[in-house]
Coordinates of C-alpha atoms in Angstrom, one line a residue:
M1 CA 54.6 138.0 54.1
T2 CA 51.4 137.6 56.0
I3 CA 48.1 136.6 54.5
E4 CA 46.7 140.0 55.7
S5 CA 49.2 141.9 53.6
E6 CA 48.6 139.8 50.5
L7 CA 44.8 139.7 50.5
D8 CA 41.9 142.2 50.7
M9 CA 40.7 140.9 54.1
S10 CA 37.3 142.7 53.7
A11 CA 36.7 140.7 50.5
V12 CA 37.8 137.6 52.3
G13 CA 35.4 138.3 55.1
A14 CA 32.6 139.0 52.7
F15 CA 33.2 135.8 50.8
A16 CA 33.4 133.8 54.1
E17 CA 30.0 135.1 55.0
R18 CA 28.7 134.0 51.7
I19 CA 30.1 130.5 52.1
A20 CA 28.6 130.4 55.6
G21 CA 25.3 131.1 54.0
V22 CA 25.8 128.3 51.5
L23 CA 26.6 125.9 54.3
T24 CA 23.6 127.1 56.3
G25 CA 21.4 126.4 53.3
G26 CA 22.7 122.8 53.0
A27 CA 22.0 122.2 56.7
T28 CA 18.7 123.9 56.5
A29 CA 17.6 121.6 53.7
A30 CA 18.0 118.6 56.0
L31 CA 15.9 120.3 58.7
M32 CA 13.3 121.2 56.0
V33 CA 13.0 117.5 55.3
V34 CA 12.4 116.8 59.0
G35 CA 9.8 119.5 59.2
D36 CA 8.0 118.2 56.2
R37 CA 8.0 114.6 57.2
L38 CA 6.7 115.4 60.7
G39 CA 4.0 117.8 59.5
L40 CA 5.6 120.7 61.3
Y41 CA 5.1 123.2 58.4
R42 CA 1.6 122.1 57.7
T43 CA 0.6 122.4 61.4
L44 CA 2.3 125.8 61.7
A45 CA 0.3 126.9 58.7
E46 CA -3.0 125.8 60.2
A47 CA -2.4 126.7 63.9
G48 CA -1.1 130.2 63.7
P49 CA 1.3 131.5 66.4
V50 CA 2.4 128.6 68.6
T51 CA 4.9 127.8 71.3
P52 CA 7.3 124.9 70.9
A53 CA 5.3 122.9 73.4
R54 CA 2.1 123.6 71.6
L55 CA 3.6 122.6 68.2
A56 CA 5.1 119.5 69.8
G57 CA 1.7 118.6 71.2
L58 CA -0.1 119.0 68.0
T59 CA 2.4 116.9 66.0
G60 CA 3.1 114.2 68.6
T61 CA 6.8 115.2 68.7
S62 CA 9.4 116.0 71.4
D63 CA 9.2 119.6 72.8
R64 CA 13.0 119.8 73.2
Y65 CA 13.7 118.8 69.6
V66 CA 10.9 121.1 68.3
R67 CA 12.3 124.0 70.3
E68 CA 15.7 123.7 68.6
W69 CA 14.2 123.2 65.2
L70 CA 12.1 126.3 65.5
A71 CA 15.1 128.3 66.7
Q72 CA 17.0 127.2 63.5
Q73 CA 14.0 128.0 61.3
A74 CA 13.8 131.5 62.9
A75 CA 17.5 132.0 62.4
V76 CA 17.2 131.5 58.6
G77 CA 14.0 133.5 58.3
I78 CA 11.6 130.7 57.6
V79 CA 9.5 131.3 60.7
R80 CA 9.0 134.4 62.8
H81 CA 9.6 134.5 66.5
D82 CA 7.7 136.8 68.9
P83 CA 9.8 137.2 72.0
A84 CA 7.0 138.8 73.9
D85 CA 5.0 135.5 74.2
G86 CA 7.6 133.0 72.9
T87 CA 5.5 132.0 69.9
F88 CA 6.6 131.1 66.4
T89 CA 4.6 131.8 63.2
L90 CA 4.9 130.5 59.6
P91 CA 3.8 133.4 57.4
A92 CA 1.2 132.5 54.8
E93 CA 3.6 133.4 52.0
H94 CA 6.1 131.0 53.4
A95 CA 3.5 128.3 53.9
A96 CA 2.7 128.5 50.2
V97 CA 6.2 127.4 49.5
L98 CA 6.8 124.9 52.3
A99 CA 3.5 123.6 53.8
T100 CA 1.7 122.1 50.8
D101 CA 2.3 120.4 47.4
D102 CA -0.8 122.0 46.0
S103 CA 0.5 125.5 45.8
P104 CA 2.0 126.7 42.5
A105 CA 4.9 128.0 44.5
S106 CA 5.6 124.8 46.4
M107 CA 9.3 123.9 46.6
I108 CA 9.4 121.6 49.7
G109 CA 9.5 118.6 47.4
A110 CA 13.0 119.5 46.3
A111 CA 14.5 119.4 49.8
P112 CA 14.9 115.6 50.0
M113 CA 16.9 115.7 46.8
I114 CA 19.6 117.8 48.6
T115 CA 19.9 115.1 51.3
G116 CA 20.1 112.4 48.6
L117 CA 23.0 114.2 46.9
H118 CA 24.9 114.3 50.2
R119 CA 24.6 110.5 50.5
R120 CA 26.4 109.9 47.2
V121 CA 29.4 112.3 47.7
D122 CA 31.9 109.4 47.9
E123 CA 30.6 107.8 44.7
V124 CA 30.6 111.0 42.8
A125 CA 34.2 111.9 44.0
D126 CA 35.3 108.5 42.7
A127 CA 33.5 109.1 39.4
F128 CA 35.4 112.4 39.0
R129 CA 38.7 110.4 39.3
T130 CA 37.6 107.6 36.9
G131 CA 35.3 109.3 34.5
R132 CA 32.7 106.5 34.9
G133 CA 29.1 107.3 35.3
I134 CA 26.5 106.5 38.0
A135 CA 23.3 105.0 36.8
W136 CA 20.0 106.5 37.9
A137 CA 19.1 103.2 39.7
D138 CA 22.2 103.6 41.9
Q139 CA 21.2 106.9 43.3
D140 CA 19.7 107.2 46.8
P141 CA 16.0 106.2 46.7
V142 CA 15.0 109.6 48.1
I143 CA 16.1 111.1 44.8
F144 CA 13.2 109.3 43.0
E145 CA 10.7 110.5 45.6
S146 CA 11.9 114.1 45.5
T147 CA 12.2 114.3 41.7
E148 CA 8.6 113.2 41.2
R149 CA 7.3 115.4 44.0
F150 CA 9.0 118.6 42.9
F151 CA 8.5 118.2 39.2
R152 CA 4.8 117.3 39.6
V153 CA 4.1 120.8 40.9
G154 CA 5.2 122.3 37.6
Y155 CA 3.5 119.7 35.6
R156 CA 0.2 120.2 37.5
N157 CA 0.4 124.0 37.0
S158 CA 1.6 124.2 33.4
L159 CA 1.1 120.9 31.4
L160 CA -2.6 121.2 30.7
A161 CA -3.0 125.0 31.1
E162 CA 0.0 126.1 29.1
W163 CA 2.1 123.5 27.4
I164 CA -0.4 121.3 25.6
P165 CA -2.3 124.3 24.2
A166 CA 1.0 125.8 23.0
L167 CA 1.6 122.7 20.7
D168 CA 0.2 122.9 17.2
G169 CA -2.9 120.8 17.0
V170 CA -2.0 118.4 19.8
R171 CA -4.8 119.3 22.2
E172 CA -7.4 118.6 19.4
R173 CA -5.8 115.2 18.7
L174 CA -5.8 114.3 22.4
E175 CA -9.5 115.3 22.7
A176 CA -10.4 113.2 19.7
G177 CA -8.4 110.2 20.8
A178 CA -4.6 110.1 20.4
T179 CA -1.9 107.6 21.3
V180 CA 0.9 109.0 23.5
A181 CA 4.3 107.6 24.6
D182 CA 6.3 109.1 27.4
V183 CA 9.9 108.1 27.5
G184 CA 11.7 108.2 30.8
C185 CA 8.4 108.3 32.5
G186 CA 9.6 107.8 36.1
H187 CA 6.5 107.5 38.4
G188 CA 4.2 108.6 35.6
A189 CA 3.0 111.9 36.9
P190 CA 2.6 113.8 33.6
L191 CA 0.8 110.8 31.9
L192 CA -1.7 110.5 34.7
L193 CA -2.5 114.2 34.4
L194 CA -3.0 113.8 30.6
A195 CA -5.1 110.6 31.1
D196 CA -7.4 112.4 33.5
A197 CA -7.8 115.3 31.1
F198 CA -8.2 113.4 27.8
P199 CA -10.3 110.2 28.4
N200 CA -10.5 109.4 24.7
S201 CA -6.7 108.9 24.4
R202 CA -4.3 106.1 25.3
F203 CA -1.0 106.5 27.1
F204 CA 2.2 104.4 27.3
G205 CA 5.0 105.1 29.7
F206 CA 8.5 103.6 29.3
D207 CA 11.4 103.7 31.7
V208 CA 14.5 101.5 32.4
H209 CA 14.0 101.8 36.1
G210 CA 11.9 98.8 37.3
P211 CA 10.9 100.2 40.7
S212 CA 9.7 103.4 39.1
I213 CA 7.5 101.5 36.7
E214 CA 6.0 99.5 39.6
T215 CA 5.2 102.8 41.4
A216 CA 3.7 104.3 38.2
R217 CA 1.5 101.2 37.7
A218 CA 0.3 101.6 41.3
R219 CA -0.5 105.3 40.8
A220 CA -2.4 104.5 37.6
A221 CA -4.5 101.9 39.5
E222 CA -5.2 104.4 42.3
A223 CA -6.3 107.0 39.8
G224 CA -8.6 104.5 38.1
V225 CA -7.0 104.9 34.6
S226 CA -5.2 101.5 34.3
G227 CA -7.4 100.7 31.3
R228 CA -6.0 103.6 29.3
V229 CA -2.5 104.0 30.8
S230 CA 0.2 101.3 30.8
F231 CA 3.8 101.4 32.0
E232 CA 6.6 99.1 30.8
V233 CA 10.3 98.6 31.5
R234 CA 11.8 99.7 28.2
S235 CA 14.8 101.8 27.1
C236 CA 14.6 104.9 25.0
Q237 CA 15.5 102.9 21.9
D238 CA 13.5 99.6 22.3
Y239 CA 9.9 100.6 23.0
P240 CA 7.4 99.7 20.3
Q241 CA 7.3 102.1 17.3
D242 CA 3.5 101.9 17.1
G243 CA 2.7 105.2 15.4
Y244 CA 2.2 107.7 18.3
D245 CA 0.5 111.0 17.8
L246 CA 2.7 112.4 20.6
V247 CA 6.0 111.3 22.1
T248 CA 7.1 113.2 25.2
F249 CA 10.3 113.5 27.3
F250 CA 9.6 115.2 30.6
D251 CA 12.9 116.4 32.1
S252 CA 14.6 113.1 30.9
F253 CA 16.1 113.8 27.5
H254 CA 19.3 115.4 28.8
D255 CA 19.8 112.3 31.1
L256 CA 20.2 109.9 28.1
G257 CA 23.5 108.5 27.0
D258 CA 22.5 108.7 23.4
P259 CA 19.9 111.4 22.9
V260 CA 20.4 111.5 19.2
G261 CA 19.6 107.8 19.0
A262 CA 16.7 108.3 21.3
A263 CA 15.3 111.1 19.3
A264 CA 15.7 109.1 16.0
H265 CA 13.8 106.2 17.6
A266 CA 11.1 108.6 18.7
R267 CA 10.9 110.1 15.2
A268 CA 10.4 106.6 13.7
A269 CA 7.8 105.9 16.3
L270 CA 5.6 108.9 15.4
A271 CA 2.5 108.6 13.3
P272 CA 2.2 110.9 10.2
G273 CA 1.8 114.4 11.5
G274 CA 2.9 113.4 15.0
T275 CA 4.7 115.6 17.5
L276 CA 7.8 115.3 19.7
M277 CA 7.6 117.3 22.9
L278 CA 10.7 118.0 25.0
V279 CA 10.3 119.5 28.5
E280 CA 13.7 120.6 29.6
P281 CA 15.1 123.0 32.3
V282 CA 15.3 126.6 31.2
A283 CA 18.9 127.6 30.2
G284 CA 20.8 129.9 28.1
D285 CA 22.9 128.7 25.2
D286 CA 26.2 129.3 27.0
L287 CA 27.4 129.5 30.6
P288 CA 27.3 133.3 30.9
S289 CA 23.7 133.6 29.6
T290 CA 22.6 130.7 31.9
L291 CA 24.2 132.3 35.0
D292 CA 22.5 135.6 34.0
R293 CA 19.0 134.4 33.4
V294 CA 18.5 131.3 35.6
P295 CA 18.1 132.0 39.3
T296 CA 18.3 128.3 40.2
A297 CA 21.4 127.7 38.1
G298 CA 23.5 126.8 41.1
L299 CA 21.0 124.2 42.2
N300 CA 20.5 122.9 38.7
Y301 CA 24.2 122.5 38.0
A302 CA 24.6 120.6 41.3
A303 CA 21.8 118.2 40.4
S304 CA 23.3 117.9 36.9
T305 CA 26.7 116.9 38.3
F306 CA 25.4 114.3 40.7
L307 CA 22.5 113.0 38.7
C308 CA 22.1 114.0 35.0
T309 CA 25.6 114.0 33.8
A310 CA 26.5 111.0 35.9
N311 CA 23.5 109.1 34.5
S312 CA 24.3 109.8 30.9
L313 CA 28.0 108.8 31.4
S314 CA 26.8 105.4 32.7
Q315 CA 25.1 104.6 29.4
P316 CA 26.4 103.8 25.9
V317 CA 27.7 106.9 24.0
G318 CA 27.6 109.0 27.1
M319 CA 27.0 112.3 25.4
A320 CA 26.3 114.0 28.8
L321 CA 24.3 116.9 27.6
G322 CA 23.8 118.1 31.2
A323 CA 20.6 119.5 32.7
L324 CA 21.3 123.0 31.3
A325 CA 22.2 122.1 27.8
G326 CA 20.2 125.0 26.3
E327 CA 17.9 125.3 23.3
A328 CA 20.6 125.6 20.7
R329 CA 22.3 122.4 21.7
L330 CA 19.0 120.5 22.0
R331 CA 18.0 121.8 18.5
Q332 CA 21.3 120.5 17.1
V333 CA 20.6 117.0 18.6
L334 CA 17.0 116.9 17.2
H335 CA 18.1 118.1 13.8
E336 CA 20.8 115.4 13.7
A337 CA 18.1 112.8 14.6
G338 CA 16.0 113.8 11.6
F339 CA 13.7 116.5 12.9
G340 CA 13.3 119.4 10.5
S341 CA 11.0 121.7 12.5
V342 CA 11.9 122.6 16.1
R343 CA 10.5 125.5 18.0
R344 CA 10.2 126.7 21.6
A345 CA 6.5 126.4 22.3
A346 CA 6.3 127.5 25.9
E347 CA 8.4 128.6 28.9
N348 CA 8.1 129.3 32.6
M349 CA 10.5 130.0 35.4
F350 CA 11.8 126.4 35.5
N351 CA 11.1 124.7 32.2
M352 CA 11.1 125.3 28.4
V353 CA 9.0 123.2 26.0
L354 CA 10.3 122.4 22.6
E355 CA 8.0 121.1 19.8
A356 CA 9.6 119.1 17.0
R357 CA 8.3 117.6 13.8
P358 CA 10.2 115.2 11.4
A359 CA 11.9 116.6 8.4
G360 CA 10.1 116.1 5.1

């Protein structure tokens, strides 16, 4: 019996087209990184319609490479080609997504993450066979760059304008002079935003990844806030329990091997009346609801497989919540750690913010 008689070949063809789109997206991400690093998107946004030769001249790049790059970008609908004069244009709406980090819609910072995932395919395949984890420090360095850059867009847009005001009494404490700890601080982007906005408060960032701490310290020095912001190499269960008014986890809680233990340590570290703030990816409480409500679920689950779940499995306990654990599962973890009050304080397209207070 032939394949044609066994299968609905129109459905096969439709699915093949869909997979071709997936593969094209992966290839396009690599060329997006090239365009970003060479300033091609930024120059297109500023210059208006240009020929390949003109764009190459403005960016100091090779005409032949630029011509092929523009053809690919036109093929996937990123730029528009005018055959009448041979020019290419990056529409303003597309530039808001690709040509700057300052736009609320910017997503170009996520492109390097895709290339970083590809560089760890062999290690992840081996982890599938053994069940072992892959520590954050063992990921490709471009992952650290991309994570900070992409997440910083959301923090810059939402942290001060939406998330902090949504927490009960936290903004007032920060204005008066609070002590804040950020666990899994990475390069320190949220703390630096908070330090700039609340000069009466002090901020402490903790992370196990030494190179990230070094970068965070350099960023604090550049921002002129080193006197009020410090960063230390510490785990989620060995930083000082000094009575913080606010303890935060920005997109890091689900990466932990022992989130219950980390939350219990944070609870003990809070001052009376203190608040725990979790910023986590938006998700439903089960797979169907997540697939239905999260447009980026495919990307998020890929990142969770390569990065978040693998990182958690590399640590003691290895609970492996995954990036899309959902509010109900996170509440369960926080209640187990001794938090009595947990509520969703805010939400946007990418993140949800949970506010927790100790029981009793």
